[in-house]
């Protein structure tokens, strides 16, 4: 293919988008919720995030989890509006391009890909730790749990998890969905048990480290500084991150008979479920463990990367293995389902000529974007292996870096909704103006403020886990390297295949343009 010839595809006359060969009508509301829940992976997410959040905001951890839901809700409104108008597996990439043009759209897509690569590596790391925890529980040999600290063993097992999850996803969404149903039910029940046990344990007079829950814990304005607030929000954003995978399946979900699409309905239900679960867990954990810097206290740096591993036995006694297995399967299921998102974004970007065409290939039997899937899995595996050698606190550092990247691409996506619908929403009434423009716009601004503030603060070598290179915080270095690689790849692709960047394969436009085309098409009919 020449550098000036855009790839051939059938563009929709209204949206300017086109089908990519994915299996359609395969996923219902419940199935989409299950897959989205697996990507959010509450058991894994909470053990990795409660410690970093508590290190920033202390007893306000429940508040920061609660307030972190607000920008996510505002972004969800924008996602719903864009998905209903422009269903496409490219999500942030496609919508950013339609609203702001190819360059910003490309970087939004890159932000999503980078975030998922970061979290895939982190998921695999958590899975490794809890695999050895489970084996140690079964054998009664606590020394086995320490094997995860061996770098060579850790990386080898991590690669095994990535290979297994990639194989499952490779076979398409149907096999993925069946696998997720089992793991979601198990981890949900285990978490409810764990939360209940922590509240009971917090009320036990023998637990001298426990704190009594207070309403002030839910007051975000009690956080000491804006820097701590922004860092806490970045972690909180990570907690809720992943529900948008439901929307990347917009082309694969069943047609809805109602006013809202299947994917959008599933996403909204999912967000409500997880906010209740996360705030309850944060409250119970702070109440049971307290904020001490020894033992199971949440300020103990020895346990902050993986809080539940330290709390399982004190909270659940001989049933600690239930929690260990729940976190293990949560991480495994999330590796599997999280791989869906970058693969489908890579597929969409390649489909429109924003990345090499090889990435858009669909498996003839399983109807999965197998080349894109393998690419994202290989990159995530390599990233984890490199990070495991650089930093002993790889899990903490990647969580913080992930939060920053999520703020970046979610912020662009939310602002895409505000800009795309700016000319039509206000004519449709106050409800449309709020849900499509004003509230998503506010959410986008908040997330980008958190992004820039956290990036600036992360220059400090003491930021996050304290890992640094040459006196510069590792989190900042990770963020800048990831963004820099994205800009470089974008420029190289623009030189090699400029059609997308000229608007030849996916054009910039807005809802007003779509309305005009629809009216014109109706006149022809």
Coordinates of C-alpha atoms in Angstrom, one line a residue:
X1 CA 0.0 0.0 0.0
X2 CA 1.4 3.4 -0.9
X3 CA 1.9 6.1 1.6
X4 CA -0.8 8.3 0.1
X5 CA -3.5 5.7 -0.5
X6 CA -5.9 5.3 2.4
X7 CA -7.0 1.8 3.3
X8 CA -10.2 0.7 1.6
X9 CA -13.3 0.4 3.8
X10 CA -17.1 1.1 3.6
X11 CA -17.7 4.2 5.6
X12 CA -21.1 4.9 7.2
X13 CA -22.6 8.0 5.4
X14 CA -23.7 9.5 8.7
X15 CA -21.0 8.7 11.3
X16 CA -18.0 8.3 9.0
X17 CA -17.2 5.0 10.7
X18 CA -17.3 1.4 9.5
X19 CA -17.5 -2.2 10.7
X20 CA -14.3 -4.1 11.5
X21 CA -15.3 -7.8 11.2
X22 CA -16.0 -8.4 14.9
X23 CA -18.8 -10.9 15.8
X24 CA -22.0 -8.8 16.3
X25 CA -25.0 -9.4 18.6
X26 CA -23.1 -11.8 20.9
X27 CA -23.2 -10.0 24.3
X28 CA -26.3 -9.0 26.3
X29 CA -26.6 -6.6 29.3
X30 CA -25.7 -9.2 31.9
X31 CA -22.8 -10.6 29.9
X32 CA -21.4 -7.1 29.3
X33 CA -21.7 -6.2 33.1
X34 CA -19.9 -9.4 33.9
X35 CA -17.0 -8.7 31.6
X36 CA -16.8 -5.1 32.8
X37 CA -16.8 -6.2 36.5
X38 CA -14.0 -8.6 35.6
X39 CA -11.9 -5.7 34.1
X40 CA -12.6 -3.6 37.2
X41 CA -11.6 -6.7 39.2
X42 CA -12.6 -5.4 42.7
X43 CA -10.7 -8.0 44.7
X44 CA -7.4 -7.2 42.9
X45 CA -8.1 -3.5 42.5
X46 CA -8.7 -3.0 46.2
X47 CA -5.7 -4.9 47.5
X48 CA -3.5 -2.8 45.2
X49 CA -5.1 0.6 45.8
X50 CA -6.2 0.9 49.5
X51 CA -2.5 1.1 50.7
X52 CA -1.4 3.9 48.3
X53 CA -4.7 5.8 48.9
X54 CA -4.4 5.6 52.6
X55 CA -0.7 6.7 52.4
X56 CA -2.0 10.0 50.8
X57 CA -5.2 10.8 52.6
X58 CA -5.4 8.6 55.7
X59 CA -8.9 8.2 57.2
X60 CA -10.3 10.1 54.2
X61 CA -9.7 7.0 52.1
X62 CA -13.5 6.3 51.9
X63 CA -14.0 10.0 50.9
X64 CA -11.5 9.9 48.2
X65 CA -13.0 6.7 46.8
X66 CA -16.4 8.3 46.9
X67 CA -15.4 11.6 45.4
X68 CA -13.3 9.7 42.8
X69 CA -16.6 8.3 41.6
X70 CA -18.0 11.8 40.7
X71 CA -15.7 12.5 37.7
X72 CA -16.1 8.9 36.6
X73 CA -19.9 9.4 36.6
X74 CA -19.6 12.6 34.6
X75 CA -17.3 10.8 32.1
X76 CA -19.8 7.9 32.0
X77 CA -22.4 10.3 30.8
X78 CA -20.2 11.4 28.0
X79 CA -19.3 7.8 27.1
X80 CA -23.0 6.9 27.0
X81 CA -23.8 9.8 24.7
X82 CA -20.9 9.1 22.4
X83 CA -21.5 5.4 22.3
X84 CA -25.2 5.8 21.5
X85 CA -24.3 8.2 18.6
X86 CA -21.0 6.7 17.4
X87 CA -20.7 3.0 18.5
X88 CA -17.1 2.0 17.7
X89 CA -14.6 -0.3 19.3
X90 CA -12.0 2.5 19.1
X91 CA -14.0 4.5 21.8
X92 CA -11.6 7.3 23.0
X93 CA -9.5 7.2 19.8
X94 CA -12.5 7.4 17.5
X95 CA -14.5 9.9 19.5
X96 CA -11.5 12.1 20.1
X97 CA -10.8 12.1 16.4
X98 CA -14.4 13.0 15.5
X99 CA -14.4 15.8 18.0
X100 CA -10.9 17.3 17.9
X101 CA -9.3 15.8 14.8
X102 CA -6.7 13.0 14.2
X103 CA -3.8 14.2 16.3
X104 CA -5.7 14.5 19.6
X105 CA -7.7 11.5 18.8
X106 CA -4.6 9.5 18.2
X107 CA -3.1 10.5 21.6
X108 CA -6.4 9.6 23.4
X109 CA -6.2 6.2 21.9
X110 CA -2.6 5.9 22.9
X111 CA -3.5 6.9 26.4
X112 CA -6.0 4.0 26.6
X113 CA -3.5 1.6 25.2
X114 CA -0.7 2.7 27.6
X115 CA -3.0 2.5 30.6
X116 CA -4.1 -1.0 29.8
X117 CA -0.5 -2.1 29.2
X118 CA 0.4 -0.7 32.6
X119 CA -2.5 -2.5 34.3
X120 CA -1.9 -5.8 32.5
X121 CA 1.6 -5.9 33.9
X122 CA 0.3 -5.0 37.4
X123 CA -2.4 -7.6 37.3
X124 CA 0.1 -10.3 36.4
X125 CA 2.3 -9.2 39.3
X126 CA -0.6 -9.5 41.8
X127 CA -1.6 -12.9 40.3
X128 CA 2.0 -14.1 40.9
X129 CA 2.0 -13.0 44.5
X130 CA -1.4 -14.6 45.3
X131 CA -0.6 -17.8 43.5
X132 CA 2.2 -18.5 45.9
X133 CA 0.0 -17.3 48.8
X134 CA -2.6 -20.0 47.8
X135 CA 0.1 -22.7 47.5
X136 CA 1.5 -21.7 50.9
X137 CA -1.9 -22.0 52.5
X138 CA -2.6 -25.4 50.9
X139 CA 0.8 -26.9 51.9
X140 CA 1.1 -25.1 55.2
X141 CA 4.6 -23.9 54.3
X142 CA 4.7 -20.1 54.6
X143 CA 8.1 -20.0 53.0
X144 CA 6.5 -20.7 49.6
X145 CA 4.7 -17.3 49.7
X146 CA 8.2 -15.7 49.6
X147 CA 9.0 -17.2 46.3
X148 CA 7.2 -14.4 44.6
X149 CA 10.0 -12.1 45.8
X150 CA 12.5 -14.0 43.6
X151 CA 12.8 -11.9 40.5
X152 CA 13.4 -14.7 38.0
X153 CA 10.6 -16.9 39.4
X154 CA 8.3 -13.9 39.5
X155 CA 8.8 -12.9 35.9
X156 CA 8.6 -16.5 34.6
X157 CA 5.2 -17.1 36.3
X158 CA 4.0 -13.7 35.3
X159 CA 4.6 -14.5 31.6
X160 CA 2.7 -17.8 32.1
X161 CA -0.3 -15.9 33.4
X162 CA -0.2 -13.5 30.4
X163 CA 0.1 -16.4 28.0
X164 CA -2.9 -18.2 29.5
X165 CA -5.1 -15.1 29.5
X166 CA -4.1 -14.2 26.0
X167 CA -5.1 -17.7 24.8
X168 CA -8.5 -17.4 26.4
X169 CA -9.2 -13.9 24.9
X170 CA -7.8 -15.2 21.5
X171 CA -10.7 -17.5 21.2
X172 CA -13.2 -14.6 21.2
X173 CA -15.8 -12.9 23.4
X174 CA -18.0 -15.9 24.0
X175 CA -15.4 -18.0 25.7
X176 CA -14.3 -14.9 27.6
X177 CA -17.8 -14.3 28.9
X178 CA -18.3 -17.9 30.2
X179 CA -15.0 -17.7 32.1
X180 CA -15.9 -14.3 33.6
X181 CA -19.3 -15.5 35.0
X182 CA -17.7 -18.0 37.3
X183 CA -14.9 -15.7 38.6
X184 CA -17.3 -12.7 39.1
X185 CA -19.7 -14.7 41.4
X186 CA -16.9 -16.1 43.4
X187 CA -14.9 -12.9 44.0
X188 CA -18.1 -11.0 44.8
X189 CA -19.2 -13.4 47.5
X190 CA -15.6 -13.5 48.9
X191 CA -15.4 -9.7 49.1
X192 CA -18.8 -9.4 50.9
X193 CA -17.6 -11.9 53.4
X194 CA -14.3 -10.1 53.9
X195 CA -16.0 -6.7 54.3
X196 CA -18.4 -8.1 56.9
X197 CA -15.6 -9.7 58.8
X198 CA -13.6 -6.5 58.9
X199 CA -16.5 -4.5 60.3
X200 CA -17.0 -7.2 63.0
X201 CA -13.3 -7.3 63.8
X202 CA -13.2 -3.5 64.0
X203 CA -15.8 -3.7 66.8
X204 CA -13.8 -6.3 68.8
X205 CA -12.2 -4.6 71.9
X206 CA -9.2 -6.9 71.5
X207 CA -8.3 -5.1 68.2
X208 CA -6.5 -2.1 69.7
X209 CA -5.5 -0.8 66.2
X210 CA -9.1 -0.4 65.1
X211 CA -10.8 2.9 64.5
X212 CA -14.5 3.7 64.9
X213 CA -16.0 4.9 61.6
X214 CA -17.0 8.5 61.5
X215 CA -18.9 10.7 59.1
X216 CA -15.8 12.9 58.7
X217 CA -14.2 10.0 56.9
X218 CA -16.5 10.8 54.0
X219 CA -15.5 14.4 53.8
X220 CA -13.1 15.0 51.0
X221 CA -12.5 18.6 52.1
X222 CA -10.7 17.3 55.2
X223 CA -7.7 16.1 53.1
X224 CA -4.6 18.0 54.2
X225 CA -3.5 19.5 50.9
X226 CA -4.5 19.7 47.2
X227 CA -1.4 17.7 46.2
X228 CA -2.6 14.8 48.5
X229 CA -6.1 15.2 47.2
X230 CA -5.0 15.0 43.6
X231 CA -2.7 12.0 44.3
X232 CA -5.6 10.3 46.1
X233 CA -8.0 11.0 43.2
X234 CA -5.5 9.6 40.7
X235 CA -5.5 6.3 42.8
X236 CA -9.3 6.5 43.1
X237 CA -9.6 6.9 39.3
X238 CA -7.6 3.7 39.0
X239 CA -10.1 1.9 41.3
X240 CA -13.0 2.7 39.0
X241 CA -11.1 2.4 35.8
X242 CA -12.1 -0.4 33.5
X243 CA -15.9 0.0 33.1
X244 CA -15.4 1.5 29.7
X245 CA -14.3 -1.9 28.4
X246 CA -18.1 -2.5 28.2
X247 CA -18.3 0.3 25.7
X248 CA -15.5 -1.1 23.5
X249 CA -17.8 -4.0 22.9
X250 CA -20.5 -1.8 21.4
X251 CA -20.2 -3.5 18.1
X252 CA -20.5 -6.9 19.7
X253 CA -23.4 -6.4 22.0
X254 CA -27.0 -7.3 21.2
X255 CA -29.3 -4.7 19.8
X256 CA -31.3 -2.9 22.5
X257 CA -35.1 -2.6 22.4
X258 CA -35.1 0.5 24.6
X259 CA -33.9 4.1 24.2
X260 CA -30.4 3.3 25.6
X261 CA -28.0 0.9 24.0
X262 CA -27.1 -2.4 25.6
X263 CA -23.5 -1.4 26.2
X264 CA -24.4 2.0 27.7
X265 CA -27.0 0.4 30.0
X266 CA -24.5 -2.2 31.2
X267 CA -21.9 0.5 31.8
X268 CA -24.2 2.6 34.0
X269 CA -25.3 -0.4 36.1
X270 CA -21.7 -1.5 36.5
X271 CA -20.6 2.0 37.8
X272 CA -23.4 2.0 40.5
X273 CA -22.4 -1.5 41.7
X274 CA -18.7 -0.9 42.0
X275 CA -19.0 2.5 43.8
X276 CA -21.0 0.9 46.6
X277 CA -18.6 -2.0 46.9
X278 CA -15.5 0.1 46.9
X279 CA -16.6 2.7 49.5
X280 CA -17.8 -0.1 51.8
X281 CA -14.4 -1.9 51.5
X282 CA -12.4 1.3 52.0
X283 CA -14.4 2.1 55.2
X284 CA -14.1 -1.4 56.6
X285 CA -10.4 -1.6 55.9
X286 CA -9.5 1.7 57.6
X287 CA -11.8 0.8 60.5
X288 CA -10.2 -2.7 61.0
X289 CA -6.5 -1.9 60.3
X290 CA -6.1 1.7 61.4
X291 CA -3.3 3.9 60.2
X292 CA -0.4 2.6 62.2
X293 CA 3.0 2.1 60.6
X294 CA 3.6 -1.4 62.0
X295 CA 1.8 -4.7 61.7
X296 CA -1.4 -4.5 59.6
X297 CA -1.6 -0.7 59.9
X298 CA -2.2 1.0 56.6
X299 CA 0.8 3.3 57.0
X300 CA 3.1 0.3 57.2
X301 CA 5.2 0.5 54.0
X302 CA 5.8 -3.2 54.1
X303 CA 2.2 -4.0 53.3
X304 CA 1.0 -1.0 51.3
X305 CA 1.5 -2.6 47.9
X306 CA -0.7 -5.5 48.8
X307 CA -2.9 -4.8 51.9
X308 CA -5.2 -7.8 51.7
X309 CA -2.3 -10.3 51.8
X310 CA -1.5 -8.9 55.3
X311 CA -5.1 -8.6 56.5
X312 CA -6.5 -12.0 55.3
X313 CA -5.4 -14.1 58.3
X314 CA -6.2 -11.5 61.0
X315 CA -9.6 -10.9 59.4
X316 CA -10.7 -14.4 58.2
X317 CA -8.5 -16.8 60.2
X318 CA -8.4 -20.2 58.6
X319 CA -10.7 -19.0 55.8
X320 CA -8.0 -16.6 54.5
X321 CA -7.5 -18.9 51.6
X322 CA -10.9 -17.9 50.3
X323 CA -9.8 -14.3 49.9
X324 CA -6.4 -15.4 48.4
X325 CA -8.2 -17.5 45.8
X326 CA -10.7 -14.7 45.1
X327 CA -7.9 -12.2 44.5
X328 CA -6.0 -14.7 42.3
X329 CA -9.0 -15.5 40.1
X330 CA -9.9 -11.8 40.1
X331 CA -6.4 -10.9 38.7
X332 CA -6.5 -13.8 36.2
X333 CA -10.0 -12.9 35.0
X334 CA -9.0 -9.2 34.7
X335 CA -5.9 -10.0 32.7
X336 CA -8.1 -11.9 30.3
X337 CA -10.9 -9.3 30.0
X338 CA -8.6 -6.2 30.2
X339 CA -6.7 -7.4 27.1
X340 CA -10.0 -6.8 25.2
X341 CA -9.7 -3.0 25.5
X342 CA -6.3 -2.3 24.0
X343 CA -6.7 -5.0 21.4
X344 CA -9.9 -3.4 20.1
X345 CA -8.4 0.1 20.2
X346 CA -5.4 -1.2 18.3
X347 CA -7.9 -2.8 15.8
X348 CA -9.8 0.4 15.3
X349 CA -6.6 2.5 14.9
X350 CA -5.3 0.1 12.4
X351 CA -8.6 -0.1 10.6
X352 CA -8.7 3.7 10.0
X353 CA -5.0 3.8 9.1
X354 CA -3.7 5.3 12.3
X355 CA -1.5 2.3 12.9
X356 CA 0.0 -0.5 10.7
X357 CA -2.7 -2.4 8.8
X358 CA -1.5 -5.8 10.2
X359 CA -3.1 -5.0 13.6
X360 CA -6.6 -5.0 12.1
X361 CA -6.6 -8.6 11.2
X362 CA -9.6 -10.6 12.5
X363 CA -9.3 -14.3 13.2
X364 CA -11.4 -16.2 10.6
X365 CA -12.8 -18.6 13.1
X366 CA -12.9 -16.8 16.5
X367 CA -13.6 -13.3 15.1
X368 CA -11.2 -11.8 17.6
X369 CA -8.5 -9.2 16.7
X370 CA -5.8 -11.7 17.3
X371 CA -2.8 -9.8 16.0
X372 CA -3.7 -6.7 18.1
X373 CA -4.3 -9.0 21.1
X374 CA -0.9 -10.7 20.8
X375 CA 0.8 -7.4 20.3
X376 CA -0.6 -5.8 23.5
X377 CA 0.1 -9.0 25.5
X378 CA 3.7 -9.1 24.4
X379 CA 4.3 -5.4 25.1
X380 CA 2.7 -5.8 28.6
X381 CA 4.8 -8.8 29.4
X382 CA 8.0 -7.0 28.4
X383 CA 7.1 -3.9 30.3
X384 CA 6.5 -5.9 33.5
X385 CA 9.8 -7.8 33.2
X386 CA 11.8 -4.5 32.7
X387 CA 9.9 -2.8 35.6
X388 CA 10.5 -5.7 37.9
X389 CA 14.2 -5.2 37.6
X390 CA 14.1 -1.4 37.9
X391 CA 11.9 -1.1 40.9
X392 CA 11.2 -3.3 44.0
X393 CA 7.9 -1.3 44.3
X394 CA 6.8 -2.1 40.8
X395 CA 3.2 -2.7 41.8
X396 CA 2.8 0.7 43.6
X397 CA 4.6 2.7 40.9
X398 CA 2.6 1.2 38.1
X399 CA -0.7 1.8 39.9
X400 CA 0.1 5.5 40.3
X401 CA 1.3 5.8 36.7
X402 CA -1.8 4.1 35.5
X403 CA -4.0 6.6 37.4
X404 CA -2.2 9.4 35.6
X405 CA -2.7 7.9 32.2
X406 CA -6.4 7.1 32.9
X407 CA -7.0 10.8 33.9
X408 CA -5.4 11.8 30.6
X409 CA -7.4 9.8 28.1
X410 CA -10.7 9.9 30.1
X411 CA -10.3 13.7 30.3
X412 CA -10.0 13.9 26.5
X413 CA -12.9 11.5 26.0
X414 CA -15.2 13.5 28.3
X415 CA -14.3 16.8 26.6
X416 CA -15.0 15.0 23.2
X417 CA -18.6 14.6 24.2
X418 CA -18.9 18.2 25.2
X419 CA -17.4 19.4 22.0
X420 CA -19.1 16.9 19.6
X421 CA -22.6 17.7 20.9
X422 CA -22.1 21.4 21.5
X423 CA -24.3 22.5 18.6
X424 CA -27.2 20.2 19.1
X425 CA -27.6 19.3 22.8
X426 CA -28.9 22.6 23.9
X427 CA -31.6 22.4 21.2
X428 CA -32.8 19.1 22.7
X429 CA -33.5 20.4 26.2
X430 CA -31.8 20.9 29.5
X431 CA -31.4 17.1 30.1
X432 CA -29.4 16.6 26.9
X433 CA -27.4 19.8 27.5
X434 CA -26.4 18.5 31.0
X435 CA -25.8 14.8 30.1
X436 CA -24.0 15.4 26.8
X437 CA -22.1 18.7 27.2
X438 CA -22.0 20.4 30.6
X439 CA -21.4 17.5 33.0
X440 CA -19.0 15.5 30.8
X441 CA -17.2 18.8 30.1
X442 CA -16.8 19.4 33.9
X443 CA -15.6 15.8 34.4
X444 CA -13.0 16.2 31.6
X445 CA -11.7 19.4 33.1
X446 CA -11.4 17.9 36.6
X447 CA -9.5 14.9 35.3
X448 CA -7.1 16.9 33.2
X449 CA -6.4 19.1 36.2
X450 CA -5.6 16.0 38.3
X451 CA -3.4 14.7 35.4
X452 CA -1.2 17.9 35.2
X453 CA -1.1 18.3 39.0
X454 CA -0.1 14.7 39.7
X455 CA 2.5 14.8 36.9
X456 CA 4.1 17.9 38.4
X457 CA 4.1 16.4 41.9
X458 CA 5.5 13.1 40.7
X459 CA 8.8 14.8 39.8
X460 CA 9.6 14.7 43.6
X461 CA 11.6 11.6 44.3
X462 CA 9.5 10.9 47.4
X463 CA 6.3 10.7 45.4
X464 CA 4.5 7.4 45.5
X465 CA 6.7 4.5 46.7
X466 CA 9.8 6.7 46.7
X467 CA 11.4 4.9 43.8
X468 CA 13.5 7.3 41.7
X469 CA 16.2 7.5 39.0
X470 CA 18.8 10.2 39.4
X471 CA 16.6 12.1 42.0
X472 CA 13.5 12.2 39.7
X473 CA 10.4 10.3 40.7
X474 CA 10.0 7.0 38.8
X475 CA 6.3 7.7 38.3
X476 CA 7.1 11.0 36.5
X477 CA 9.7 9.2 34.4
X478 CA 7.2 6.5 33.4
X479 CA 4.5 9.0 32.5
X480 CA 6.9 11.1 30.4
X481 CA 8.4 8.1 28.6
X482 CA 4.9 6.7 27.8
X483 CA 3.7 10.0 26.4
X484 CA 6.9 10.6 24.5
X485 CA 6.8 7.1 22.9
X486 CA 3.2 7.9 21.8
X487 CA 4.1 11.2 20.2
X488 CA 7.1 9.5 18.4
X489 CA 4.9 6.6 17.1
X490 CA 2.2 9.1 16.0
X491 CA 4.7 11.2 14.0
X492 CA 6.2 8.1 12.4
X493 CA 2.8 6.8 11.3
X494 CA 1.8 10.2 9.9
X495 CA 4.9 10.1 7.7
X496 CA 4.5 6.5 6.7
X497 CA 0.7 6.6 6.1
X498 CA -0.7 10.1 6.2
X499 CA -4.3 9.3 5.1
X500 CA -5.7 9.2 8.6
X501 CA -4.0 12.4 9.7
X502 CA -5.5 14.2 6.6
X503 CA -9.0 13.1 7.6
X504 CA -9.3 10.7 4.6
X505 CA -10.2 7.6 6.7
X506 CA -12.0 9.1 9.7
X507 CA -13.1 12.6 9.5
X508 CA -13.5 15.3 12.1
X509 CA -17.1 16.4 12.6
X510 CA -19.9 17.0 15.1
X511 CA -23.4 16.1 15.8
X512 CA -24.8 19.0 13.9
X513 CA -23.1 17.6 10.8
X514 CA -24.7 14.2 11.5
X515 CA -28.1 15.8 11.8
X516 CA -27.8 17.5 8.5
X517 CA -26.8 14.3 6.8
X518 CA -29.7 12.3 8.4
X519 CA -32.2 14.9 7.2
X520 CA -30.7 14.8 3.7
X521 CA -30.8 11.0 3.6
X522 CA -34.5 11.0 4.7
X523 CA -35.3 13.4 1.9
X524 CA -33.7 11.0 -0.6
X525 CA -35.9 8.1 0.8

